[in-house]
């Protein structure tokens, strides 16, 4: 009953080589003596990512979790024991039988004594590609069978946009998913203004599986055809050298001010498109009054903006004129949302694009997230594929995802969110599968304190990362290379068989199998499986998706043929994708889903919430932490973008991620001038610190960063030594506050710090699995 899909496979074997797909690409898999030895490039990918190779040496390495494990004092004394030791204490191996019994008993205790809303399983995170073995879907489906759980809404990626865009454009996802494609940009875009740049390294990723990487080719072909690029970012390296982009190295978090300065310049010089504004938008006059300064006596002109963003006013004026004179795409990165008032740059960019009047035209308008993901600007059809049904969650309580520490530490407290007031439930049990809050959350020292409060923390993980180490019960799961699945997402034209290449390592089980075992103990196995085996589910998902594709005129092979072939590429759409083309052509027949049916440059709904941190139109609201408020204690602005060598914290222990370490720590980039002021040298171990915490990092001196700004990618496994991370996780430093009362999104990029030479060289401890080593002493070396 509790076997992995590898062992019970009923799908006929094929003669082809083994395939796999991941969020970072598709690869052929070489196996020898029951071990994965190599991943080979998929020949249809013109720009393959190296990230995949990171898995080979860690699948069965010392940090693999090979049996269920329970934190020592929890095992000895039961739920609620020494939550403060989470992340410090060692684990004891137990049998699956014991692990299932402990989990089932504890779930039952919590739901009967405290109610299902005392279980938090928002379980945010990227997990792995694969339609069936999607960890969160499995976990949520299971919990819905036993009465539900407190959930979360929105993402860490762009919560501010997810909440503001529906007020401005009627919905979020269609405007996210249907960006004007690179082919149309190549043909028609004359000027591409990239707020947040176009870091091609981020385009390695596409959620749910990537067949062919297109971002680099897309931007290079536009450039070759004459598109001029402007890189508005504190990093020159946020645009490929070959693009020859103009670099506007603004202060981080000042994009809104810069956009308002451009908008006011258009008004002053009568360059805005009144015909477009009248027909397709509402509220421009209210916004224009603010820009002119009618409301507060301050004209948001180029000089005003220049003082905030530190780009000369003359350059802003020239740019505004250029934008009005050319077919212009205004691109905003996701990173702009992950800062205080992250709603504003997105709204301001849409307002600015509306003033240029090119929305819905080929090559013009706005686009959110070019190069942030491989699928943004990828010309493709949108096929609504089937997913594992999650069932219904009877529990109504939820949080905006980034408010997790607030919830855990403040039961009964409230939070304002998008016009509502939510009450935090009293969480007694946390269950995470497929995400890593000790990677993704801000102010990890604060999270640790909040995390100490619940009685029990359960984690499904495959490696001893920072999440597993902060759990009480660790349930070891398989990696995609140990199970059969299908990579199939509307974000990518390739559908790929994910073959089980090797048997599960140690006693690892698929998440589905783990949950099925617990479901059996709780009397809900039939509800959880519906009598289907994993292979039956794969058939069901594939065949249901095939029917859905057929309704859209796309013929897919039957399941067996697909398995034999290994992959399928869905044909291109008949018409190239242009964002909001239909709305522009016929706004009466295709109105937006806003109250007015038009683009809301002023939103009565948002204004009606009466939030001082998110008024009814785009506005400049000064953040608490940015260079405009730098202090002697924290004079540097730290940005913590996505890592080039991995996805978030995944495979951080693998060779690809480890290749960029300096003295075993993540690199931090600093301008030579800032390094010289501090007497710091390339390759030195430094301590980055502020009032919230500290992390050690290896110094990399880099001229392509704006002075006063430092950059350290996210993803180094959090390795706490008191308030200091020895390994270079920037979330020891970031602020854990919401973007505003509207979206309550995360604000990792709004962060001031100081940097000094490290006073001691304590090595990261993260390579010691907490199950074998002796109890570590609590003595702090560097804290
Ligand atoms: N400072 C700072 N912080 C940030 C960001 C930033 O820019 N700066 N970016 C934010 C953003 S945009 C995001 S999306 C988040 C990402 O945060 P996460 O999505 O939480 O990060 P991942 O490391 O991808 O976590 C996925 C976890 O799932 C596990 N996993 C993989 N496959 C499986 C499986 O099959 N089953 C189970 N049970 N587990 C599996 C992996 O081992 C890993 O621990 O981080 C956010 N945090
Ligand atoms: N290799 C790799 N690619 C990834 C991911 C990964 O982990 N690894 N994660 C994926 C995920 S989940 C997401 S959500 C996307 C995120 O996509 P983004 O949010 O766009 O990515 P970031 O790398 O955080 O930021 C992009 C750039 O914004 C710049 N920037 C930071 N602050 C400011 C500012 O205030 N103003 C301006 N103008 N620029 C600023 C930084 O220099 C940075 O290089 O990336 C995806 N792609
Ligand atoms: Mo993200």
XYZ file of C-alpha atoms and ligand atoms in Angstrom, residues 124-128 135 156-157 338 433-436 439-440 442 460-462 465 477-478 483 511 640 642 647-650 714 731 734 748-749, ligand 1:
82
model
C 4.231 28.505 0.074
C 7.018 27.594 -2.293
C 8.160 26.399 -5.665
C 8.527 22.668 -4.996
C 9.451 20.761 -8.184
C 3.931 18.843 -3.068
C 6.460 36.324 -2.484
C 7.160 37.065 -6.152
C 9.132 43.477 -3.453
C 5.843 20.693 1.819
C 7.555 22.115 -1.261
C 8.689 25.490 0.048
C 11.348 26.859 2.330
C 14.805 30.797 2.583
C 11.957 32.973 1.471
C 12.176 38.270 5.592
C 8.295 17.046 3.872
C 11.809 17.543 2.483
C 14.450 15.616 0.614
C 18.157 22.375 4.350
C 10.406 12.764 0.132
C 11.696 11.756 -3.271
C 9.258 9.113 -9.576
C 4.770 13.069 -1.084
C 18.940 40.618 -2.636
C 17.570 35.911 -7.474
C 16.385 28.470 -8.000
C 16.052 30.135 -4.595
C 17.474 27.717 -2.031
C 17.093 24.622 -4.189
C 19.094 34.996 -1.989
C 17.037 37.463 4.920
C 15.551 42.268 5.454
C 12.972 42.220 0.755
C 14.483 44.869 -1.540
N 15.666 38.472 0.347
C 14.863 37.952 -0.589
N 14.024 36.950 -0.259
C 13.223 36.409 -1.206
C 13.253 36.877 -2.535
C 14.129 37.958 -2.845
O 14.174 38.431 -3.990
N 14.926 38.454 -1.852
N 12.441 36.310 -3.489
C 11.199 35.729 -3.027
C 10.543 34.971 -4.086
S 10.201 35.815 -5.515
C 10.160 33.687 -3.932
S 9.164 32.975 -5.128
C 10.506 32.915 -2.743
C 10.885 31.461 -3.065
O 10.899 30.687 -1.935
P 10.655 29.117 -1.997
O 9.813 28.756 -3.173
O 10.172 28.680 -0.674
O 12.133 28.600 -2.249
P 12.665 27.210 -2.785
O 14.087 27.129 -2.374
O 12.367 27.072 -4.238
O 11.819 26.160 -1.948
C 11.284 25.001 -2.479
C 11.479 23.882 -1.478
O 10.780 22.734 -1.931
C 11.611 21.581 -1.766
N 11.155 20.579 -2.743
C 11.490 20.435 -4.041
N 10.815 19.425 -4.595
C 10.020 18.899 -3.631
C 9.087 17.835 -3.605
O 8.824 17.168 -4.589
N 8.454 17.605 -2.427
C 8.707 18.334 -1.305
N 8.042 18.035 -0.199
N 9.596 19.350 -1.313
C 10.227 19.626 -2.459
C 13.006 22.088 -1.983
O 13.960 21.211 -1.408
C 12.941 23.470 -1.310
O 13.234 23.387 0.052
O 11.580 33.536 -2.053
C 11.316 34.903 -1.746
N 12.357 35.400 -0.869
